[in-house]
mmCIF file of C-alpha atoms in Angstrom:
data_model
loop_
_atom_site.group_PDB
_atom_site.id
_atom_site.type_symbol
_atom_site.label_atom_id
_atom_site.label_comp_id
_atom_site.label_asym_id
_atom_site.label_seq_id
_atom_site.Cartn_x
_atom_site.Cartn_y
_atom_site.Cartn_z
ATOM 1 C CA UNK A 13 65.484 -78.476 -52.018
ATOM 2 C CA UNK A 14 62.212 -78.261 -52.301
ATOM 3 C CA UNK A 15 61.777 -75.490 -54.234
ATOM 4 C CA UNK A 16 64.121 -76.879 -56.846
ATOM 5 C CA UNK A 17 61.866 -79.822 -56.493
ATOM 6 C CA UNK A 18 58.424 -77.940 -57.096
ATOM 7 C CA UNK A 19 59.818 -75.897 -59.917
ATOM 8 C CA UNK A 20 61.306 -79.129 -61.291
ATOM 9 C CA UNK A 21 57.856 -80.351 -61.438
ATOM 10 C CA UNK A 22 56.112 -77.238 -63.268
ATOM 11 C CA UNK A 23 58.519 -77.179 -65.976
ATOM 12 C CA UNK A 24 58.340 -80.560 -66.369
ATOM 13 C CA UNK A 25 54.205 -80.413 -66.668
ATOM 14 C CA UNK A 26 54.944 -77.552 -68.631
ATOM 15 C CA UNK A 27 57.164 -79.499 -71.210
ATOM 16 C CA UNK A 28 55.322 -82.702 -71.667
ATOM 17 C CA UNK A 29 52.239 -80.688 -72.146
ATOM 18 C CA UNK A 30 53.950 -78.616 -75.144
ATOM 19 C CA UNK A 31 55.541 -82.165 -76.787
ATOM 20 C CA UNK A 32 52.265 -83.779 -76.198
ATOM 21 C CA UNK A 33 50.743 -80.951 -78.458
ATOM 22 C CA UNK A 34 53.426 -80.550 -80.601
ATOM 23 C CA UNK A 35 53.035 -84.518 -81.531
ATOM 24 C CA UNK A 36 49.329 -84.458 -82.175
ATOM 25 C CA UNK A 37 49.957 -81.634 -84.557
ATOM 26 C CA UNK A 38 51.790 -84.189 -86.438
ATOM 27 C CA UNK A 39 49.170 -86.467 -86.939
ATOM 28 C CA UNK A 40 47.823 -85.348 -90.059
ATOM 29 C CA UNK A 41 50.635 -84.868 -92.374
ATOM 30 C CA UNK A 42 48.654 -81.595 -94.593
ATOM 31 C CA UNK A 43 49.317 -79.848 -91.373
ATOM 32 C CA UNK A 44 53.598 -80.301 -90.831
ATOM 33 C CA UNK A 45 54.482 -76.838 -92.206
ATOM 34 C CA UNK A 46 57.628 -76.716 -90.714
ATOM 35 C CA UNK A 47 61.282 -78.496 -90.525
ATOM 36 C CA UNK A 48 61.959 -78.960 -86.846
ATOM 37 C CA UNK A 49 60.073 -81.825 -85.080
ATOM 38 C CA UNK A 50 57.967 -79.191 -82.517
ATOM 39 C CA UNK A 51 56.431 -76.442 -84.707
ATOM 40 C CA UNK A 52 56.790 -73.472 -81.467
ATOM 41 C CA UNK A 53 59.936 -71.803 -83.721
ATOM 42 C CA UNK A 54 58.028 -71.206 -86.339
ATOM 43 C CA UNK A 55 54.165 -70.718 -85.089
ATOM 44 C CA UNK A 56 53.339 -67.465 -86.772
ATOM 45 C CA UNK A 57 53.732 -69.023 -90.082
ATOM 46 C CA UNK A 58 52.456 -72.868 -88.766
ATOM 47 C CA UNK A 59 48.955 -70.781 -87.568
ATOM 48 C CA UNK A 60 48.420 -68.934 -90.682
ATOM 49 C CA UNK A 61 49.414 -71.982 -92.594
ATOM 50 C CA UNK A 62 46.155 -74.078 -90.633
ATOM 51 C CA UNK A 63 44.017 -71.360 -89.812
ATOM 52 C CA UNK A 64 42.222 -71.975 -92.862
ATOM 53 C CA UNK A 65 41.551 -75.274 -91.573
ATOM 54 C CA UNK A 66 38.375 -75.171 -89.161
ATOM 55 C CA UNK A 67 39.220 -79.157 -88.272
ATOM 56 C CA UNK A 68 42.514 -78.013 -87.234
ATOM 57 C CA UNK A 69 41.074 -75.922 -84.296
ATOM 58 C CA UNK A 70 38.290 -78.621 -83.504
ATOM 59 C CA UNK A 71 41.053 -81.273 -83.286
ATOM 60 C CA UNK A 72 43.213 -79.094 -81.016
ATOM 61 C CA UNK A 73 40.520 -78.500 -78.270
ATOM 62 C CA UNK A 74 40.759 -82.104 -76.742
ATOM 63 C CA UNK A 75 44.382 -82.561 -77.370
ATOM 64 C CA UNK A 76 45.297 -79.317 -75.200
ATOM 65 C CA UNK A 77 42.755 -80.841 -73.082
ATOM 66 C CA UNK A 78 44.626 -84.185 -72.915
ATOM 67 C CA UNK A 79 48.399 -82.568 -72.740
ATOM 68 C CA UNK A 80 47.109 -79.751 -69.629
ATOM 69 C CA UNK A 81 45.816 -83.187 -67.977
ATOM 70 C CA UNK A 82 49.083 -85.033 -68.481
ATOM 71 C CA UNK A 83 51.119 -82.203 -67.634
ATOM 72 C CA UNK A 84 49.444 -81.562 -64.099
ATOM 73 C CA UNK A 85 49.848 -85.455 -63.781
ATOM 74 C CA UNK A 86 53.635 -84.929 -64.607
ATOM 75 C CA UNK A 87 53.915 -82.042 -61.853
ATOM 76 C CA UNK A 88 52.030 -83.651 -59.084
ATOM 77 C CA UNK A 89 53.987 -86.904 -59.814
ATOM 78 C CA UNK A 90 57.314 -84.460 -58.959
ATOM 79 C CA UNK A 91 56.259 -82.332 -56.365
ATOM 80 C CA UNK A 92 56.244 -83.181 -52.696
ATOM 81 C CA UNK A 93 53.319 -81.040 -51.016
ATOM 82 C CA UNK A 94 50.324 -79.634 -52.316
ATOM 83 C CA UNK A 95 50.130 -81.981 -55.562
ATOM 84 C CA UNK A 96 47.130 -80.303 -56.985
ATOM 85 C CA UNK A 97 48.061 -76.673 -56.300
ATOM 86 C CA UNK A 98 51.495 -76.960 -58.449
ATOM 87 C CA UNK A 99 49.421 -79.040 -61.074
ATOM 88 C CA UNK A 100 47.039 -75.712 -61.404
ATOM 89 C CA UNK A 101 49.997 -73.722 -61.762
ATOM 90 C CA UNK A 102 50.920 -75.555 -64.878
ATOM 91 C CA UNK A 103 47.212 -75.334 -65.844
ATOM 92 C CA UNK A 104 47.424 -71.390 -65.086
ATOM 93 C CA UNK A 105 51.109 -71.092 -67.253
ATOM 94 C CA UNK A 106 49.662 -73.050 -69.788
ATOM 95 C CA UNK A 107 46.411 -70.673 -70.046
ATOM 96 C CA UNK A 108 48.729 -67.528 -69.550
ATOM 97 C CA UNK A 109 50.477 -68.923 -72.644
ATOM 98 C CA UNK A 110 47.585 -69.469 -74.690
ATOM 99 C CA UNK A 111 46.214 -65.772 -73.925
ATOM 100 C CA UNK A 112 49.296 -64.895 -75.054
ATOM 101 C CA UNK A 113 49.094 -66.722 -78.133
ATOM 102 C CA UNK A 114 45.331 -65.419 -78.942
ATOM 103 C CA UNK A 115 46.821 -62.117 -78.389
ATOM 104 C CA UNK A 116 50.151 -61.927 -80.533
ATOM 105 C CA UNK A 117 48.222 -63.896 -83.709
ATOM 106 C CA UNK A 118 44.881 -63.097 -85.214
ATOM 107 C CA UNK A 119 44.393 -66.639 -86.695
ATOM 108 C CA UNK A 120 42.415 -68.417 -84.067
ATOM 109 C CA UNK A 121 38.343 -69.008 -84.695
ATOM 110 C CA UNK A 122 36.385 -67.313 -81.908
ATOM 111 C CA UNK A 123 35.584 -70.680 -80.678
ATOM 112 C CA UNK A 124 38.877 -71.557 -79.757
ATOM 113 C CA UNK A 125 39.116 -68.497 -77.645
ATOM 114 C CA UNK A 126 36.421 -69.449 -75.542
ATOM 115 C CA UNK A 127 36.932 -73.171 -75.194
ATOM 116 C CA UNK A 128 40.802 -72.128 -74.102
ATOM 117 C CA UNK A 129 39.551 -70.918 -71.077
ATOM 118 C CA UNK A 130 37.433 -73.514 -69.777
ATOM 119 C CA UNK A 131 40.092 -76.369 -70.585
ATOM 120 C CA UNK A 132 43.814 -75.703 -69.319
ATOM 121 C CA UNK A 133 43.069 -74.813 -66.298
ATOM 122 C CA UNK A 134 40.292 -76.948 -64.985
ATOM 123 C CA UNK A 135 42.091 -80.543 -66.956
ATOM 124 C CA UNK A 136 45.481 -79.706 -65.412
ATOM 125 C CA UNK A 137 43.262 -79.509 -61.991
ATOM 126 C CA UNK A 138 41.733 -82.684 -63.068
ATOM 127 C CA UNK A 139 45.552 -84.004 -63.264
ATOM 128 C CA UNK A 140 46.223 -83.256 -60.128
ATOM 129 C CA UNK A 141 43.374 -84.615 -58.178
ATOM 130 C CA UNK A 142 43.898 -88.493 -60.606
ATOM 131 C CA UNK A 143 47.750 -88.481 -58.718
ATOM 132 C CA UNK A 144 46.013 -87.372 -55.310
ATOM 133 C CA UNK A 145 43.835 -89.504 -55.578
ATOM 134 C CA UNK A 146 45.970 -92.969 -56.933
ATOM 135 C CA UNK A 147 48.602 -91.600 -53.877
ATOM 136 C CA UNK A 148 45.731 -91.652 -51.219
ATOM 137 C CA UNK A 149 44.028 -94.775 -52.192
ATOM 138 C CA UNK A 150 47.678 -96.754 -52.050
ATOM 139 C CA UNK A 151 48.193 -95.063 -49.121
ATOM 140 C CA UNK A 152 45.526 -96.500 -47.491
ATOM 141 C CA UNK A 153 45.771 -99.950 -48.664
ATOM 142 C CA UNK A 154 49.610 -99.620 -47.429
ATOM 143 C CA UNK A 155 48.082 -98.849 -43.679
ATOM 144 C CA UNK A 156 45.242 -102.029 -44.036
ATOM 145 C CA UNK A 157 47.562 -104.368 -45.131
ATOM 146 C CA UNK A 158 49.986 -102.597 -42.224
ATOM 147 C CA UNK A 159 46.834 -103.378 -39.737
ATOM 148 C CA UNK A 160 45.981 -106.635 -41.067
ATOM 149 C CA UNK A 161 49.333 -108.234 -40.336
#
């Protein structure tokens, strides 16, 4: 059960990490290329389409910075054990993904390829340790107002 349970959780930091990015591509309407609401079917064409764009890349960096945090949130929120470990899986799929993606197309600025490294993997960390650390600090105020009775 609880490996349903822990892989529950990683596709589900996986997931709101890809809609949170696919949504803040939306933002600025010159960038929509595409028909379907998430532009992943289509990202060949949606990265040559931007990578003109230098404020596309600049704008990206703290949104995949923001979704990796959310999504290790989202996982450690699921999981049972070992919150932060599962929330740095998601943070190591989502880097494996974007190595991936710096590999297959040639559009992204050099600078992106650096800063990809030292942001999914360390945020979705950062996720993790903001749920252990809201579930330990209720946790204790549970046991004082346990004591205090």
């Amino acid at each position: 059960m609880n490996f349903l349970r822990n892989t529950l959780g990683v596709l589900l930091g996986l997931a709101v990490s890809a809609l949170i990015i696919g949504l803040a591509i939306r933002i600025n309407p010159e960038w929509v290329t595409y028909d379907k609401f998430l532009p992943f079917q289509h990202w060949a064409k949606f990265l040559e389409s931007v990578s003109q764009e230098k404020g596309f890349f600049w704008f990206l960096i703290p949104t995949i910075g923001v979704a990796s945090i959310l999504g290790g949130v989202a996982t450690a929120l699921v999981v049972k054990y070992a919150k932060v470990a599962y929330a740095m899986l998601t943070g190591l799929l989502l880097l494996s993904l974007a190595v991936l993606d710096i590999l297959i197309f040639p559009y992204h600025p050099w600078f992106y390829k650096i800063a990809v490294i030292f942001i999914y993997f360390p945020c979705a960390w950062l996720g993790g340790k903001i749920v252990e650390y809201i579930l330990d600090r209720a946790e204790k105020r549970r046991l004082s107002r346990k004591l205090n009775l």
